[in-house]
mmCIF file of C-alpha atoms and ligand atoms in Angstrom:
data_model
loop_
_atom_site.group_PDB
_atom_site.id
_atom_site.type_symbol
_atom_site.label_atom_id
_atom_site.label_comp_id
_atom_site.label_asym_id
_atom_site.label_seq_id
_atom_site.Cartn_x
_atom_site.Cartn_y
_atom_site.Cartn_z
ATOM 1 C CA UNK A 868 118.389 105.364 104.504
ATOM 2 C CA UNK A 869 114.741 104.296 104.328
ATOM 3 C CA UNK A 870 113.566 101.595 101.929
ATOM 4 C CA UNK A 871 110.097 101.529 100.434
ATOM 5 C CA UNK A 872 109.500 98.178 98.785
ATOM 6 C CA UNK A 873 107.312 98.483 95.716
ATOM 7 C CA UNK A 874 105.362 95.219 95.519
ATOM 8 C CA UNK A 875 103.506 95.885 92.234
ATOM 9 C CA UNK A 876 105.481 93.209 90.438
ATOM 10 C CA UNK A 877 103.988 90.508 92.627
ATOM 11 C CA UNK A 878 100.610 91.530 91.202
ATOM 12 C CA UNK A 879 102.164 91.656 87.702
ATOM 13 C CA UNK A 880 102.972 87.963 88.043
ATOM 14 C CA UNK A 881 99.476 87.140 89.280
ATOM 15 C CA UNK A 882 97.761 89.172 86.559
ATOM 16 C CA UNK A 883 99.848 87.456 83.871
ATOM 17 C CA UNK A 884 97.670 84.399 84.535
ATOM 18 C CA UNK A 885 94.613 86.109 86.047
ATOM 19 C CA UNK A 886 94.758 83.755 88.991
ATOM 20 C CA UNK A 887 94.803 84.310 92.753
ATOM 21 C CA UNK A 888 98.484 83.898 93.476
ATOM 22 C CA UNK A 889 100.954 85.257 94.255
ATOM 23 C CA UNK A 890 98.918 87.571 96.476
ATOM 24 C CA UNK A 891 100.757 90.839 97.255
ATOM 25 C CA UNK A 892 99.053 90.835 100.651
ATOM 26 C CA UNK A 893 101.240 87.881 101.656
ATOM 27 C CA UNK A 894 104.315 90.030 101.073
ATOM 28 C CA UNK A 895 103.489 92.435 103.904
ATOM 29 C CA UNK A 896 104.807 90.324 106.775
ATOM 30 C CA UNK A 897 107.902 89.346 104.763
ATOM 31 C CA UNK A 898 108.694 92.992 103.983
ATOM 32 C CA UNK A 899 108.302 93.883 107.650
ATOM 33 C CA UNK A 900 110.494 90.989 108.817
ATOM 34 C CA UNK A 901 113.209 91.928 106.323
ATOM 35 C CA UNK A 902 113.372 95.507 107.584
ATOM 36 C CA UNK A 903 111.480 97.422 104.890
ATOM 37 C CA UNK A 904 110.375 100.833 106.099
ATOM 38 C CA UNK A 905 107.409 101.284 103.808
ATOM 39 C CA UNK A 906 105.195 99.436 101.353
ATOM 40 C CA UNK A 907 104.750 101.160 98.007
ATOM 41 C CA UNK A 908 101.996 100.267 95.561
ATOM 42 C CA UNK A 909 100.760 101.820 92.335
ATOM 43 C CA UNK A 910 97.055 101.626 91.596
ATOM 44 C CA UNK A 911 97.022 102.337 87.870
ATOM 45 C CA UNK A 912 93.906 103.606 86.133
ATOM 46 C CA UNK A 913 93.973 100.561 83.838
ATOM 47 C CA UNK A 914 94.391 98.232 86.878
ATOM 48 C CA UNK A 915 96.988 96.258 84.977
ATOM 49 C CA UNK A 916 98.574 94.935 88.169
ATOM 50 C CA UNK A 917 97.263 96.132 91.543
ATOM 51 C CA UNK A 918 93.473 95.860 91.825
ATOM 52 C CA UNK A 919 91.176 97.907 94.051
ATOM 53 C CA UNK A 920 90.856 95.077 96.556
ATOM 54 C CA UNK A 921 94.678 94.806 96.760
ATOM 55 C CA UNK A 922 95.019 98.484 97.577
ATOM 56 C CA UNK A 923 92.191 98.319 100.115
ATOM 57 C CA UNK A 924 93.545 95.238 101.897
ATOM 58 C CA UNK A 925 97.186 96.349 101.831
ATOM 59 C CA UNK A 926 96.332 99.735 103.334
ATOM 60 C CA UNK A 927 94.068 98.119 105.933
ATOM 61 C CA UNK A 928 96.415 95.341 107.026
ATOM 62 C CA UNK A 929 99.917 96.720 106.579
ATOM 63 C CA UNK A 930 101.738 97.460 109.817
ATOM 64 C CA UNK A 931 104.221 99.504 107.762
ATOM 65 C CA UNK A 932 103.273 102.878 106.303
ATOM 66 C CA UNK A 933 101.778 102.537 102.823
ATOM 67 C CA UNK A 934 102.748 104.870 99.998
ATOM 68 C CA UNK A 935 100.033 104.748 97.329
ATOM 69 C CA UNK A 936 101.102 105.918 93.887
ATOM 70 C CA UNK A 937 98.354 107.149 91.602
ATOM 71 C CA UNK A 938 97.534 109.529 88.776
ATOM 72 C CA UNK A 939 96.159 113.046 89.399
ATOM 73 C CA UNK A 940 92.746 112.061 87.997
ATOM 74 C CA UNK A 941 89.863 113.055 90.313
ATOM 75 C CA UNK A 942 88.541 109.462 90.331
ATOM 76 C CA UNK A 943 91.909 108.205 91.656
ATOM 77 C CA UNK A 944 92.058 110.976 94.249
ATOM 78 C CA UNK A 945 88.550 109.913 95.381
ATOM 79 C CA UNK A 946 89.859 106.388 95.950
ATOM 80 C CA UNK A 947 92.963 107.640 97.771
ATOM 81 C CA UNK A 948 90.874 109.858 100.058
ATOM 82 C CA UNK A 949 88.649 106.885 100.903
ATOM 83 C CA UNK A 950 91.510 104.434 101.507
ATOM 84 C CA UNK A 951 93.618 106.949 103.456
ATOM 85 C CA UNK A 952 97.133 105.566 102.995
ATOM 86 C CA UNK A 953 99.981 107.165 104.920
ATOM 87 C CA UNK A 954 101.221 108.912 101.778
ATOM 88 C CA UNK A 955 100.112 109.418 98.194
ATOM 89 C CA UNK A 956 102.736 109.842 95.498
ATOM 90 C CA UNK A 957 101.262 111.514 92.441
ATOM 91 C CA UNK A 958 102.699 110.029 89.272
ATOM 92 C CA UNK A 959 102.170 110.536 85.532
ATOM 93 C CA UNK A 960 100.407 107.744 83.718
ATOM 94 C CA UNK A 961 100.144 106.747 80.085
ATOM 95 C CA UNK A 962 98.193 103.701 79.028
ATOM 96 C CA UNK A 963 100.754 102.703 76.406
ATOM 97 C CA UNK A 964 103.798 102.830 78.699
ATOM 98 C CA UNK A 965 105.385 99.700 80.166
ATOM 99 C CA UNK A 966 106.334 101.551 83.339
ATOM 100 C CA UNK A 967 106.377 105.142 84.641
ATOM 101 C CA UNK A 968 108.718 106.654 82.095
ATOM 102 C CA UNK A 969 109.322 110.086 83.566
ATOM 103 C CA UNK A 970 108.301 112.539 86.246
ATOM 104 C CA UNK A 971 105.089 114.553 86.358
ATOM 105 C CA UNK A 972 104.713 117.380 83.859
ATOM 106 C CA UNK A 973 104.012 119.561 86.859
ATOM 107 C CA UNK A 974 104.545 122.917 85.207
ATOM 108 C CA UNK A 975 101.598 122.293 82.887
ATOM 109 C CA UNK A 976 99.258 120.667 85.396
ATOM 110 C CA UNK A 977 99.377 123.002 88.334
ATOM 111 C CA UNK A 978 95.643 123.632 88.671
ATOM 112 C CA UNK A 979 94.816 119.923 88.626
ATOM 113 C CA UNK A 980 97.680 119.176 91.006
ATOM 114 C CA UNK A 981 96.646 121.935 93.424
ATOM 115 C CA UNK A 982 93.152 120.500 93.666
ATOM 116 C CA UNK A 983 94.414 116.931 94.183
ATOM 117 C CA UNK A 984 96.956 118.010 96.809
ATOM 118 C CA UNK A 985 94.375 120.091 98.661
ATOM 119 C CA UNK A 986 91.971 117.168 98.873
ATOM 120 C CA UNK A 987 94.616 114.696 99.991
ATOM 121 C CA UNK A 988 96.091 116.972 102.643
ATOM 122 C CA UNK A 989 92.610 117.756 103.935
ATOM 123 C CA UNK A 990 92.295 114.015 104.524
ATOM 124 C CA UNK A 991 95.577 114.056 106.471
ATOM 125 C CA UNK A 992 97.457 112.172 103.772
ATOM 126 C CA UNK A 993 100.974 113.373 103.107
ATOM 127 C CA UNK A 994 101.702 114.071 99.456
ATOM 128 C CA UNK A 995 104.736 113.358 97.317
ATOM 129 C CA UNK A 996 105.306 114.378 93.691
ATOM 130 C CA UNK A 997 107.233 112.063 91.383
ATOM 131 C CA UNK A 998 109.331 114.529 89.405
ATOM 132 C CA UNK A 999 112.234 114.607 87.008
ATOM 133 C CA UNK A 1000 115.372 115.992 88.647
ATOM 134 C CA UNK A 1001 115.125 119.580 87.368
ATOM 135 C CA UNK A 1002 115.242 122.885 89.219
ATOM 136 C CA UNK A 1003 111.910 123.963 87.721
ATOM 137 C CA UNK A 1004 110.204 120.834 89.044
ATOM 138 C CA UNK A 1005 111.672 121.357 92.527
ATOM 139 C CA UNK A 1006 110.569 125.016 92.560
ATOM 140 C CA UNK A 1007 107.069 124.124 91.408
ATOM 141 C CA UNK A 1008 106.865 121.407 94.085
ATOM 142 C CA UNK A 1009 107.804 124.007 96.702
ATOM 143 C CA UNK A 1010 105.048 126.296 95.418
ATOM 144 C CA UNK A 1011 102.579 123.430 95.693
ATOM 145 C CA UNK A 1012 103.411 122.894 99.388
ATOM 146 C CA UNK A 1013 103.808 119.137 99.304
ATOM 147 C CA UNK A 1014 105.640 117.271 102.043
ATOM 148 C CA UNK A 1015 107.789 115.092 99.766
ATOM 149 C CA UNK A 1016 109.252 114.922 96.305
ATOM 150 C CA UNK A 1017 110.541 111.743 94.688
ATOM 151 C CA UNK A 1018 113.178 112.096 91.993
ATOM 152 C CA UNK A 1019 112.780 109.824 88.978
ATOM 153 C CA UNK A 1020 116.142 108.044 88.704
ATOM 154 C CA UNK A 1021 115.368 106.402 85.346
ATOM 155 C CA UNK A 1022 117.878 108.504 83.412
ATOM 156 C CA UNK A 1023 120.620 107.703 85.933
ATOM 157 C CA UNK A 1024 119.757 103.979 85.782
ATOM 158 C CA UNK A 1025 119.738 103.971 81.975
ATOM 159 C CA UNK A 1026 123.142 105.639 81.697
ATOM 160 C CA UNK A 1027 124.506 103.239 84.329
ATOM 161 C CA UNK A 1028 123.188 100.251 82.373
ATOM 162 C CA UNK A 1029 124.678 101.509 79.104
ATOM 163 C CA UNK A 1030 128.009 102.073 80.775
ATOM 164 C CA UNK A 1031 128.371 98.933 82.844
ATOM 165 C CA UNK A 1032 125.998 96.363 81.355
ATOM 166 C CA UNK A 1033 126.522 96.633 77.602
ATOM 167 C CA UNK A 1034 129.922 98.160 77.000
ATOM 168 C CA UNK A 1035 131.593 96.147 79.746
ATOM 169 C CA UNK A 1036 130.915 93.035 77.659
ATOM 170 C CA UNK A 1037 132.772 94.418 74.642
ATOM 171 C CA UNK A 1038 136.549 94.460 74.015
ATOM 172 C CA UNK A 1039 138.201 97.504 75.562
ATOM 173 C CA UNK A 1040 140.628 98.113 72.780
ATOM 174 C CA UNK A 1041 138.198 99.677 70.275
ATOM 175 C CA UNK A 1042 138.870 103.439 70.417
ATOM 176 C CA UNK A 1043 135.304 104.459 69.472
ATOM 177 C CA UNK A 1044 133.950 102.408 72.357
ATOM 178 C CA UNK A 1045 136.435 103.965 74.731
ATOM 179 C CA UNK A 1046 135.192 107.363 73.607
ATOM 180 C CA UNK A 1047 131.550 106.485 74.222
ATOM 181 C CA UNK A 1048 132.534 105.003 77.580
ATOM 182 C CA UNK A 1049 134.182 108.320 78.466
ATOM 183 C CA UNK A 1050 131.083 110.251 77.423
ATOM 184 C CA UNK A 1051 128.797 107.935 79.386
ATOM 185 C CA UNK A 1052 130.991 108.282 82.493
ATOM 186 C CA UNK A 1053 130.736 112.044 82.161
ATOM 187 C CA UNK A 1054 126.941 111.815 81.758
ATOM 188 C CA UNK A 1055 126.650 109.572 84.805
ATOM 189 C CA UNK A 1056 128.744 111.978 86.876
ATOM 190 C CA UNK A 1057 126.617 114.919 85.690
ATOM 191 C CA UNK A 1058 123.379 113.138 86.560
ATOM 192 C CA UNK A 1059 124.633 112.254 90.047
ATOM 193 C CA UNK A 1060 125.827 115.815 90.577
ATOM 194 C CA UNK A 1061 122.416 117.094 89.473
ATOM 195 C CA UNK A 1062 120.598 114.756 91.884
ATOM 196 C CA UNK A 1063 122.926 115.799 94.707
ATOM 197 C CA UNK A 1064 122.504 119.550 94.124
ATOM 198 C CA UNK A 1065 118.740 119.384 93.693
ATOM 199 C CA UNK A 1066 118.094 117.169 96.693
ATOM 200 C CA UNK A 1067 120.233 119.477 98.831
ATOM 201 C CA UNK A 1068 118.329 122.519 97.550
ATOM 202 C CA UNK A 1069 114.972 120.810 98.142
ATOM 203 C CA UNK A 1070 115.878 119.645 101.653
ATOM 204 C CA UNK A 1071 117.186 123.060 102.673
ATOM 205 C CA UNK A 1072 113.864 124.544 101.615
ATOM 206 C CA UNK A 1073 111.905 122.073 103.740
ATOM 207 C CA UNK A 1074 111.004 119.275 101.338
ATOM 208 C CA UNK A 1075 111.681 115.649 102.189
ATOM 209 C CA UNK A 1076 113.401 113.854 99.342
ATOM 210 C CA UNK A 1077 112.919 110.329 98.034
ATOM 211 C CA UNK A 1078 114.134 108.748 94.802
ATOM 212 C CA UNK A 1079 113.329 105.717 92.735
ATOM 213 C CA UNK A 1080 112.959 103.918 89.431
ATOM 214 C CA UNK A 1081 115.379 101.472 87.902
ATOM 215 C CA UNK A 1082 117.519 101.118 91.023
ATOM 216 C CA UNK A 1083 119.144 97.770 91.674
ATOM 217 C CA UNK A 1084 121.910 96.052 93.634
ATOM 218 C CA UNK A 1085 124.548 97.340 91.207
ATOM 219 C CA UNK A 1086 123.605 100.963 90.701
ATOM 220 C CA UNK A 1087 122.190 101.933 94.103
ATOM 221 C CA UNK A 1088 125.475 102.652 95.940
ATOM 222 C CA UNK A 1089 126.110 106.046 94.303
ATOM 223 C CA UNK A 1090 122.569 107.184 95.127
ATOM 224 C CA UNK A 1091 122.940 106.064 98.771
ATOM 225 C CA UNK A 1092 125.925 108.421 99.034
ATOM 226 C CA UNK A 1093 123.627 111.419 98.525
ATOM 227 C CA UNK A 1094 122.845 112.113 102.197
ATOM 228 C CA UNK A 1095 119.953 114.478 101.472
ATOM 229 C CA UNK A 1096 117.929 111.683 99.861
ATOM 230 C CA UNK A 1097 116.075 110.102 102.775
ATOM 231 C CA UNK A 1098 114.282 107.232 101.087
ATOM 232 C CA UNK A 1099 114.390 104.979 98.049
ATOM 233 C CA UNK A 1100 111.404 103.183 96.539
ATOM 234 C CA UNK A 1101 112.549 100.037 94.779
ATOM 235 C CA UNK A 1102 110.410 97.380 93.147
ATOM 236 C CA UNK A 1103 111.343 95.560 89.964
ATOM 237 C CA UNK A 1104 114.895 94.586 90.890
ATOM 238 C CA UNK A 1105 113.895 93.327 94.354
ATOM 239 C CA UNK A 1106 111.016 91.208 93.054
ATOM 240 C CA UNK A 1107 113.196 89.952 90.174
ATOM 241 C CA UNK A 1108 115.937 88.798 92.591
ATOM 242 C CA UNK A 1109 113.341 87.255 94.879
ATOM 243 C CA UNK A 1110 112.630 84.617 92.214
ATOM 244 C CA UNK A 1111 116.073 83.203 92.961
ATOM 245 C CA UNK A 1112 116.846 84.165 96.567
ATOM 246 C CA UNK A 1113 113.382 84.687 98.071
ATOM 247 C CA UNK A 1114 111.676 87.984 98.877
ATOM 248 C CA UNK A 1115 112.983 88.241 102.420
ATOM 249 C CA UNK A 1116 116.609 87.782 101.345
ATOM 250 C CA UNK A 1117 116.227 90.157 98.398
ATOM 251 C CA UNK A 1118 114.971 92.890 100.743
ATOM 252 C CA UNK A 1119 117.624 92.135 103.380
ATOM 253 C CA UNK A 1120 120.330 92.425 100.701
ATOM 254 C CA UNK A 1121 118.973 95.723 99.400
ATOM 255 C CA UNK A 1122 118.544 97.072 102.918
ATOM 256 C CA UNK A 1123 122.213 96.255 103.601
ATOM 257 C CA UNK A 1124 123.177 98.353 100.564
ATOM 258 C CA UNK A 1125 121.288 101.321 102.039
ATOM 259 C CA UNK A 1126 123.352 101.500 105.225
ATOM 260 C CA UNK A 1127 125.286 104.771 105.324
HETATM 261 N N1 PXP B 473 108.889 105.145 92.568
HETATM 262 C C1 PXP B 473 107.852 105.405 91.747
HETATM 263 C C2 PXP B 473 107.112 106.692 91.943
HETATM 264 C C3 PXP B 473 107.444 104.467 90.773
HETATM 265 O O1 PXP B 473 106.394 104.750 89.977
HETATM 266 C C4 PXP B 473 108.143 103.256 90.669
HETATM 267 C C5 PXP B 473 107.711 102.255 89.655
HETATM 268 O O2 PXP B 473 107.901 102.760 88.408
HETATM 269 C C6 PXP B 473 109.220 103.029 91.536
HETATM 270 C C7 PXP B 473 109.579 103.988 92.465
HETATM 271 C C8 PXP B 473 109.990 101.745 91.508
HETATM 272 O O3 PXP B 473 110.652 101.568 90.309
HETATM 273 P P1 PXP B 473 111.315 100.163 89.996
HETATM 274 O O4 PXP B 473 110.217 99.154 89.928
HETATM 275 O O5 PXP B 473 112.008 100.384 88.707
HETATM 276 O O6 PXP B 473 112.274 99.871 91.133
#
C-alpha cells in the first residue's frame, strides 16, 4: 500500500514562531530514504502553514511525486496550474477550522469543480477529490471524470479514538459504559464496511482510491485490510511521533504497518 507523507505539520511548527526552521524542504530526502511514496502538502488560502515558496520549492526539488491539496478557488487553481505538481487533491476549506473537517460538498459545487478539474487536467495534472465516504459522493466523482478520490477517514478515526482511547481507561464493570462500547464497536464496524463497499465500487468503475485523515499507528491496520484502497495520506501522527523517534523512523514504522 502506498504512503503519502503529509508534511504540513513541519510548517505548522515553523509558523508557530515565524522563524525559518524547521524547513519542510529538508524533509524531502528523509521521506524518500524512509520509503515514502509521495509527498503531500496543503497550500491553504490563509497560508497558515505552507507558504507559496514552500510549495514552489517542494514541487521543484522533490524526487517523489507531490500531491498538492488546495481549495477549488480559481486563485488556488491558478497557482496549481503554474506549479504543476504530479497531483492536485481538491479539498474543502474553512478559515475557522483547525483541520479539514470533512469531504468536499461536491453535490453543491459541481460547476466550480468542473471548471477546476478541466483546467488542472489540461495542464496534465491528475486530480483527486477529498470526499466523505458516501455513495452520492462517489457517483458525483465518477461524473466529474477525476482520476482519484480520497476518502475522509475522520469519522472512522473519531469512533476508534472514542472506543479505544477514552473508554479503555475506564473500569469495565459499569454496564452503561459496556453498552456504549458495544454501540461504538458496531459504529466502527459499519464505517469500515462502508469504506470497503464504496472503495470496491469506485475501483470497479475505474477510480483510484486513497484515504486519509486522523490515521495513526493504532488505527491504521483495519484500513490497510481494505485491498481496494491503494494509498494513504498521513501527516499529523507521523510528524507527532517524529518528535520522539525522528522523522525517518516514524515513516519507516508507518510504512511497515502498510505492508499487506
Ligand atoms: N488527506 C487530506 C486530503 C488532508 O487534507 C489531510 C490533512 O487534513 C490528510 C490526508 C492527513 O491527515 P492527518 O494529518 O490527520 O494525518
